[in-house]
mmCIF file of C-alpha atoms and ligand atoms in Angstrom:
data_model
loop_
_atom_site.group_PDB
_atom_site.id
_atom_site.type_symbol
_atom_site.label_atom_id
_atom_site.label_comp_id
_atom_site.label_asym_id
_atom_site.label_seq_id
_atom_site.Cartn_x
_atom_site.Cartn_y
_atom_site.Cartn_z
ATOM 1 C CA MET A 8 16.070 349.758 42.607
ATOM 2 C CA ASP A 9 16.210 350.899 38.920
ATOM 3 C CA GLN A 10 15.603 347.587 36.676
ATOM 4 C CA TYR A 11 16.734 349.442 33.472
ATOM 5 C CA LEU A 12 17.684 346.004 31.994
ATOM 6 C CA GLN A 13 14.376 344.248 32.344
ATOM 7 C CA GLY A 14 13.646 342.205 29.605
ATOM 8 C CA LYS A 15 17.239 341.851 28.373
ATOM 9 C CA VAL A 16 19.329 338.540 28.329
ATOM 10 C CA ALA A 17 22.947 338.821 29.006
ATOM 11 C CA ALA A 18 25.383 335.735 28.624
ATOM 12 C CA VAL A 19 28.628 336.462 30.636
ATOM 13 C CA THR A 20 31.934 333.925 30.164
ATOM 14 C CA GLY A 21 33.773 332.498 32.962
ATOM 15 C CA SER A 22 31.197 334.029 35.440
ATOM 16 C CA GLY A 23 31.527 331.322 38.240
ATOM 17 C CA ARG A 24 33.526 333.565 40.342
ATOM 18 C CA GLY A 25 35.329 336.943 40.430
ATOM 19 C CA ILE A 26 34.763 339.685 38.129
ATOM 20 C CA GLY A 27 32.560 337.481 35.944
ATOM 21 C CA LEU A 28 30.384 336.866 38.664
ATOM 22 C CA GLY A 29 30.286 340.563 39.925
ATOM 23 C CA ILE A 30 29.252 341.263 36.459
ATOM 24 C CA ALA A 31 26.545 338.582 36.363
ATOM 25 C CA LYS A 32 25.353 339.743 39.882
ATOM 26 C CA LYS A 33 25.016 343.356 38.542
ATOM 27 C CA LEU A 34 23.530 342.825 35.297
ATOM 28 C CA ALA A 35 21.067 340.382 37.046
ATOM 29 C CA GLU A 36 20.209 343.234 39.632
ATOM 30 C CA LYS A 37 19.673 345.392 37.309
ATOM 31 C CA GLY A 38 16.798 343.244 35.516
ATOM 32 C CA ALA A 39 18.652 341.097 32.919
ATOM 33 C CA SER A 40 18.198 337.406 33.009
ATOM 34 C CA ILE A 41 21.469 335.965 32.956
ATOM 35 C CA VAL A 42 23.551 333.030 31.307
ATOM 36 C CA ILE A 43 26.086 331.940 33.775
ATOM 37 C CA SER A 44 28.771 330.225 32.060
ATOM 38 C CA ASP A 45 32.025 328.791 33.061
ATOM 39 C CA VAL A 46 34.383 325.737 32.679
ATOM 40 C CA ASN A 47 34.098 325.306 36.708
ATOM 41 C CA GLU A 48 30.258 324.058 37.084
ATOM 42 C CA GLU A 49 30.399 323.957 40.855
ATOM 43 C CA ASN A 50 31.558 327.594 41.249
ATOM 44 C CA ALA A 51 28.891 328.265 38.298
ATOM 45 C CA ARG A 52 25.883 326.785 39.931
ATOM 46 C CA ASN A 53 26.893 328.436 43.107
ATOM 47 C CA GLY A 54 26.843 331.629 41.417
ATOM 48 C CA LEU A 55 23.640 330.897 39.737
ATOM 49 C CA ALA A 56 22.228 330.385 43.272
ATOM 50 C CA GLN A 57 23.140 333.490 44.708
ATOM 51 C CA ILE A 58 21.487 335.458 41.686
ATOM 52 C CA GLU A 59 18.490 333.453 42.324
ATOM 53 C CA GLU A 60 18.379 334.055 45.830
ATOM 54 C CA ALA A 61 18.900 337.912 45.636
ATOM 55 C CA GLY A 62 15.634 337.507 43.405
ATOM 56 C CA GLY A 63 17.314 337.315 39.660
ATOM 57 C CA LYS A 64 16.799 334.873 37.004
ATOM 58 C CA GLY A 65 19.297 332.760 34.891
ATOM 59 C CA ILE A 66 20.529 329.371 33.523
ATOM 60 C CA TYR A 67 23.677 327.690 33.788
ATOM 61 C CA VAL A 68 25.458 326.724 30.174
ATOM 62 C CA PRO A 69 29.167 325.103 30.561
ATOM 63 C CA ALA A 70 31.066 326.628 28.042
ATOM 64 C CA ASP A 71 34.948 326.355 27.435
ATOM 65 C CA VAL A 72 35.374 329.426 25.386
ATOM 66 C CA SER A 73 38.289 328.053 23.736
ATOM 67 C CA LYS A 74 36.105 325.760 21.952
ATOM 68 C CA TYR A 75 33.930 327.048 19.100
ATOM 69 C CA GLU A 76 31.026 324.500 19.641
ATOM 70 C CA ASP A 77 30.746 325.413 23.314
ATOM 71 C CA ALA A 78 30.614 329.165 22.213
ATOM 72 C CA GLN A 79 27.831 328.412 19.720
ATOM 73 C CA ASN A 80 25.994 326.103 22.299
ATOM 74 C CA LEU A 81 26.097 329.147 24.863
ATOM 75 C CA VAL A 82 24.520 331.761 22.283
ATOM 76 C CA ASP A 83 22.122 328.781 21.178
ATOM 77 C CA ALA A 84 20.812 328.366 24.811
ATOM 78 C CA ALA A 85 20.298 331.637 25.779
ATOM 79 C CA ILE A 86 18.222 332.282 22.782
ATOM 80 C CA LYS A 87 16.095 329.067 23.133
ATOM 81 C CA GLU A 88 15.618 328.891 27.045
ATOM 82 C CA LEU A 89 15.746 332.714 27.733
ATOM 83 C CA GLY A 90 14.057 333.927 24.362
ATOM 84 C CA SER A 91 17.246 336.193 23.193
ATOM 85 C CA LEU A 92 20.764 337.218 23.701
ATOM 86 C CA ASP A 93 21.159 341.127 23.900
ATOM 87 C CA ILE A 94 24.063 341.388 25.760
ATOM 88 C CA LEU A 95 27.436 339.447 25.685
ATOM 89 C CA VAL A 96 30.095 339.919 28.475
ATOM 90 C CA ASN A 97 33.445 338.454 27.467
ATOM 91 C CA ASN A 98 35.189 338.007 30.822
ATOM 92 C CA ALA A 99 36.565 334.447 31.000
ATOM 93 C CA GLY A 100 40.670 334.761 30.930
ATOM 94 C CA ILE A 101 43.499 332.838 32.282
ATOM 95 C CA ASN A 102 47.250 333.506 33.395
ATOM 96 C CA ARG A 103 50.204 331.478 32.588
ATOM 97 C CA ASP A 104 52.894 333.975 33.607
ATOM 98 C CA LYS A 105 56.656 333.193 32.567
ATOM 99 C CA MET A 106 59.425 335.638 31.480
ATOM 100 C CA PHE A 107 59.431 335.538 27.596
ATOM 101 C CA HIS A 108 62.726 333.052 27.570
ATOM 102 C CA LYS A 109 60.916 330.590 29.644
ATOM 103 C CA MET A 110 57.690 330.476 27.976
ATOM 104 C CA SER A 111 56.740 327.354 26.371
ATOM 105 C CA LEU A 112 54.566 327.318 23.373
ATOM 106 C CA GLU A 113 51.862 325.514 25.788
ATOM 107 C CA ASP A 114 51.823 328.756 27.827
ATOM 108 C CA TRP A 115 51.505 330.865 24.720
ATOM 109 C CA ASN A 116 48.825 328.704 23.051
ATOM 110 C CA SER A 117 46.608 328.396 25.954
ATOM 111 C CA VAL A 118 46.493 331.915 26.745
ATOM 112 C CA ILE A 119 45.624 332.967 23.487
ATOM 113 C CA ALA A 120 42.998 329.861 22.788
ATOM 114 C CA VAL A 121 41.159 331.332 26.293
ATOM 115 C CA ASN A 122 42.061 335.303 26.251
ATOM 116 C CA LEU A 123 41.639 335.995 22.529
ATOM 117 C CA THR A 124 40.416 333.047 20.468
ATOM 118 C CA GLY A 125 37.710 332.614 23.033
ATOM 119 C CA VAL A 126 36.543 336.145 22.558
ATOM 120 C CA PHE A 127 36.452 335.613 19.032
ATOM 121 C CA HIS A 128 34.529 332.399 19.309
ATOM 122 C CA CYS A 129 31.755 334.039 21.472
ATOM 123 C CA MET A 130 31.250 337.079 19.150
ATOM 124 C CA ARG A 131 31.304 335.498 16.199
ATOM 125 C CA ALA A 132 28.721 332.734 17.347
ATOM 126 C CA ALA A 133 26.559 335.815 18.241
ATOM 127 C CA ALA A 134 27.198 338.314 15.536
ATOM 128 C CA GLY A 135 24.928 336.757 12.750
ATOM 129 C CA TYR A 136 22.095 336.793 15.491
ATOM 130 C CA MET A 137 22.808 340.316 16.732
ATOM 131 C CA ARG A 138 22.911 341.478 13.270
ATOM 132 C CA GLU A 139 19.809 340.086 11.945
ATOM 133 C CA ARG A 140 18.134 341.660 14.931
ATOM 134 C CA GLU A 141 19.928 345.125 14.624
ATOM 135 C CA TYR A 142 20.634 345.092 18.430
ATOM 136 C CA GLY A 143 23.383 343.969 20.717
ATOM 137 C CA ARG A 144 25.835 345.062 23.305
ATOM 138 C CA ILE A 145 28.974 343.320 23.598
ATOM 139 C CA ILE A 146 31.791 344.217 26.379
ATOM 140 C CA ASN A 147 35.070 342.571 26.282
ATOM 141 C CA ILE A 148 37.479 342.454 29.182
ATOM 142 C CA SER A 149 41.049 343.498 28.453
ATOM 143 C CA SER A 150 43.818 344.537 30.940
ATOM 144 C CA ALA A 151 46.248 347.507 31.158
ATOM 145 C CA SER A 152 48.892 344.916 29.825
ATOM 146 C CA TYR A 153 47.314 345.583 26.491
ATOM 147 C CA LEU A 154 48.977 348.963 26.249
ATOM 148 C CA ASN A 155 52.442 348.919 28.020
ATOM 149 C CA GLY A 156 53.293 345.208 28.461
ATOM 150 C CA ASN A 157 53.923 343.419 31.471
ATOM 151 C CA ILE A 158 56.869 341.457 32.599
ATOM 152 C CA GLY A 159 56.246 337.604 32.780
ATOM 153 C CA GLN A 160 53.015 338.386 30.656
ATOM 154 C CA ALA A 161 53.781 338.438 27.146
ATOM 155 C CA ASN A 162 50.859 335.982 26.133
ATOM 156 C CA TYR A 163 48.536 337.378 28.297
ATOM 157 C CA ALA A 164 49.358 341.236 27.100
ATOM 158 C CA ALA A 165 49.470 340.156 23.406
ATOM 159 C CA ALA A 166 46.022 338.412 23.955
ATOM 160 C CA LYS A 167 44.474 341.504 25.659
ATOM 161 C CA ALA A 168 46.052 343.859 23.241
ATOM 162 C CA GLY A 169 44.179 341.523 20.367
ATOM 163 C CA VAL A 170 40.832 341.856 22.400
ATOM 164 C CA VAL A 171 41.245 345.960 22.136
ATOM 165 C CA ALA A 172 41.767 345.414 18.348
ATOM 166 C CA LEU A 173 38.966 343.098 17.933
ATOM 167 C CA THR A 174 36.545 345.313 19.779
ATOM 168 C CA LYS A 175 37.492 348.109 17.575
ATOM 169 C CA THR A 176 37.020 346.258 14.665
ATOM 170 C CA PHE A 177 33.884 344.556 15.224
ATOM 171 C CA ALA A 178 32.406 347.777 16.562
ATOM 172 C CA LYS A 179 33.554 349.715 13.006
ATOM 173 C CA GLU A 180 31.877 346.982 11.074
ATOM 174 C CA ASN A 181 28.608 346.561 13.281
ATOM 175 C CA GLY A 182 27.706 350.262 14.476
ATOM 176 C CA LYS A 183 25.145 350.498 11.509
ATOM 177 C CA LYS A 184 23.756 347.341 12.828
ATOM 178 C CA ASN A 185 23.056 349.119 16.202
ATOM 179 C CA ILE A 186 25.292 346.896 17.835
ATOM 180 C CA THR A 187 28.027 348.494 20.218
ATOM 181 C CA CYS A 188 31.182 347.134 21.347
ATOM 182 C CA ASN A 189 33.517 348.181 23.833
ATOM 183 C CA ALA A 190 36.661 347.041 26.207
ATOM 184 C CA ILE A 191 36.878 347.468 29.444
ATOM 185 C CA VAL A 192 40.571 347.885 31.283
ATOM 186 C CA PRO A 193 40.078 346.799 35.001
ATOM 187 C CA GLY A 194 42.907 348.022 37.151
ATOM 188 C CA PHE A 195 43.877 345.816 40.196
ATOM 189 C CA ILE A 196 40.646 343.862 41.181
ATOM 190 C CA ASP A 197 40.569 341.720 44.432
ATOM 191 C CA THR A 198 39.753 338.247 42.919
ATOM 192 C CA GLU A 199 41.472 334.884 43.126
ATOM 193 C CA MET A 200 43.689 335.763 39.884
ATOM 194 C CA THR A 201 45.243 338.676 42.071
ATOM 195 C CA ARG A 202 45.098 337.010 45.545
ATOM 196 C CA GLY A 203 48.284 334.925 44.427
ATOM 197 C CA VAL A 204 50.185 337.967 44.717
ATOM 198 C CA PRO A 205 52.797 338.483 47.685
ATOM 199 C CA PRO A 206 51.615 340.986 50.341
ATOM 200 C CA LYS A 207 54.353 343.355 49.520
ATOM 201 C CA ALA A 208 53.388 343.223 45.714
ATOM 202 C CA TRP A 209 49.966 343.886 46.672
ATOM 203 C CA GLU A 210 50.956 346.869 48.953
ATOM 204 C CA ILE A 211 52.956 348.609 45.745
ATOM 205 C CA MET A 212 50.178 347.915 43.357
ATOM 206 C CA VAL A 213 47.609 349.270 45.590
ATOM 207 C CA GLY A 214 50.184 352.371 46.364
ATOM 208 C CA LYS A 215 49.721 353.028 42.322
ATOM 209 C CA ILE A 216 46.027 353.644 42.582
ATOM 210 C CA SER A 217 44.606 356.893 43.346
ATOM 211 C CA MET A 218 41.678 355.567 45.392
ATOM 212 C CA GLY A 219 43.900 354.030 47.679
ATOM 213 C CA ARG A 220 42.192 350.398 47.305
ATOM 214 C CA ALA A 221 42.130 347.384 45.066
ATOM 215 C CA GLY A 222 39.054 347.396 42.969
ATOM 216 C CA THR A 223 36.060 344.899 43.654
ATOM 217 C CA PRO A 224 34.171 342.702 41.036
ATOM 218 C CA GLU A 225 31.189 345.153 41.631
ATOM 219 C CA ASP A 226 32.957 348.126 40.636
ATOM 220 C CA ILE A 227 33.591 346.419 37.218
ATOM 221 C CA GLY A 228 29.953 345.215 36.978
ATOM 222 C CA ASN A 229 28.593 348.981 37.534
ATOM 223 C CA MET A 230 30.416 349.901 34.331
ATOM 224 C CA ILE A 231 29.336 346.916 32.463
ATOM 225 C CA ALA A 232 25.716 347.642 33.855
ATOM 226 C CA PHE A 233 25.611 351.207 32.092
ATOM 227 C CA LEU A 234 27.409 350.095 28.679
ATOM 228 C CA ALA A 235 24.665 347.691 28.505
ATOM 229 C CA SER A 236 21.780 350.071 29.216
ATOM 230 C CA ASP A 237 19.819 352.275 26.860
ATOM 231 C CA GLU A 238 21.698 355.524 27.707
ATOM 232 C CA ALA A 239 24.907 354.163 26.378
ATOM 233 C CA SER A 240 23.488 353.296 22.870
ATOM 234 C CA TYR A 241 25.915 355.978 21.449
ATOM 235 C CA ILE A 242 28.889 354.517 22.900
ATOM 236 C CA THR A 243 30.752 352.228 21.057
ATOM 237 C CA GLN A 244 34.538 351.418 19.811
ATOM 238 C CA GLY A 245 35.695 352.592 23.272
ATOM 239 C CA VAL A 246 38.016 351.378 25.760
ATOM 240 C CA PHE A 247 37.639 352.177 29.484
ATOM 241 C CA GLU A 248 39.650 352.014 32.367
ATOM 242 C CA VAL A 249 38.142 351.153 35.579
ATOM 243 C CA GLY A 250 40.889 351.017 37.997
ATOM 244 C CA GLY A 251 40.312 353.777 40.552
ATOM 245 C CA GLY A 252 42.509 355.929 39.119
ATOM 246 C CA MET A 253 45.179 353.456 38.642
ATOM 247 C CA VAL A 254 48.998 354.654 37.213
ATOM 248 C CA LEU A 255 49.218 352.402 33.991
HETATM 249 P P1 LIG B 1 39.325 334.652 37.606
HETATM 250 O O1 LIG B 1 39.181 335.018 39.416
HETATM 251 O O2 LIG B 1 40.691 333.607 37.664
HETATM 252 O O3 LIG B 1 38.478 334.168 37.273
HETATM 253 C C1 LIG B 1 38.302 333.727 36.127
HETATM 254 C C2 LIG B 1 37.144 332.456 35.743
HETATM 255 O O4 LIG B 1 37.198 332.215 34.385
HETATM 256 C C3 LIG B 1 37.158 331.557 36.476
HETATM 257 O O5 LIG B 1 35.575 331.177 37.022
HETATM 258 C C4 LIG B 1 37.662 330.674 35.412
HETATM 259 O O6 LIG B 1 37.241 329.117 35.814
HETATM 260 C C5 LIG B 1 36.786 330.948 34.120
HETATM 261 N N1 LIG B 1 37.651 330.126 33.052
HETATM 262 C C6 LIG B 1 38.903 329.823 32.904
HETATM 263 N N2 LIG B 1 39.203 329.394 31.547
HETATM 264 C C7 LIG B 1 38.121 329.554 30.928
HETATM 265 C C8 LIG B 1 37.653 328.823 29.701
HETATM 266 N N3 LIG B 1 38.467 328.282 29.107
HETATM 267 N N4 LIG B 1 36.251 329.241 29.442
HETATM 268 C C9 LIG B 1 35.350 329.613 30.507
HETATM 269 N N5 LIG B 1 35.879 329.990 31.328
HETATM 270 C C10 LIG B 1 37.089 329.676 32.019
HETATM 271 O O7 LIG B 1 39.643 335.942 37.200
HETATM 272 P P2 LIG B 1 39.223 337.460 37.469
HETATM 273 O O8 LIG B 1 40.123 338.410 38.305
HETATM 274 O O9 LIG B 1 38.004 337.620 37.786
HETATM 275 O O10 LIG B 1 39.443 337.836 35.985
HETATM 276 C C11 LIG B 1 38.428 337.931 34.933
HETATM 277 C C12 LIG B 1 38.862 338.479 33.961
HETATM 278 O O11 LIG B 1 39.246 340.038 34.124
HETATM 279 C C13 LIG B 1 39.975 337.835 32.716
HETATM 280 O O12 LIG B 1 39.918 338.110 31.320
HETATM 281 C C14 LIG B 1 41.206 338.699 33.595
HETATM 282 O O13 LIG B 1 41.806 338.622 32.416
HETATM 283 C C15 LIG B 1 40.523 340.171 33.266
HETATM 284 N N6 LIG B 1 41.054 341.285 34.157
HETATM 285 C C16 LIG B 1 41.570 340.969 35.675
HETATM 286 C C17 LIG B 1 42.380 341.936 36.765
HETATM 287 C C18 LIG B 1 42.393 341.829 37.885
HETATM 288 O O14 LIG B 1 42.814 342.435 38.439
HETATM 289 N N7 LIG B 1 41.659 340.708 38.870
HETATM 290 C C19 LIG B 1 42.660 342.661 35.724
HETATM 291 C C20 LIG B 1 42.721 343.057 34.454
HETATM 292 C C21 LIG B 1 42.143 342.161 33.759
HETATM 293 P P3 LIG B 1 38.299 328.174 36.942
HETATM 294 O O15 LIG B 1 37.684 328.646 38.124
HETATM 295 O O16 LIG B 1 38.303 326.747 36.484
HETATM 296 O O17 LIG B 1 39.495 328.527 36.864
#
């Protein structure tokens, strides 16, 4: 197995389950030491145990990304306990879907707080350190809704569009500091977030995918591992779909 991320330290937010755990496992498989971070301690500790059983190395740091102090603690713990922070993957995300005319301020604020401000918090906490070292790989998870919107997801789509704008702006400001910053747009990925979809809707979604199947967290992890590698050192400010050819 080619461990091309040996010696690197990666923090993945919301990595107790789903896409985040898939990303963390893949980065560990490629040799990175991992900071598993989540609001759900049980899931995070299980995830870390799976990584360790497979021969990987990491620590668990609890972090609610909607709180700046948690984001700062996440960055500090990576540096103190694992020696550096080279790769930051902003994956934590929630849904509070409702038609716009029924969406409460609480539905709006909670999704913006995690899905957009949470990304700002973690990037802000890591930026000074990465700029000083002149090295960093930041990968943010957006969604297809960022481009076209999605019924019932005004809060989510707005947050995910914000993530793309944040990614591109950060990339422009930090390219000369050798920090790359890219966004991933997953298609329809089989996780707890999507498993609540009724069978008929699931069929319709999969029907829109050229590869004829929902994606897996590992499919997303493969792309993240590449963007975190030395081979991707000239790739920044990008927005990459990983959706098996899903029609957006
Ligand atoms: P998921 O299964 O719901 O996992 C999200 C993880 O984030 C959970 O472990 C959750 O903890 C954690 N989390 C929630 N709020 C948090 C907070 N404030 N701070 C830190 N962690 C928090 O979702 P997923 O499907 O893996 O999605 C991961 C990312 O991909 C999200 O940003 C999502 O918007 C994006 N995405 C997913 C799809 C898809 O098809 N699945 C498509 C496009 C984009 P709990 O267990 O406590 O909830």
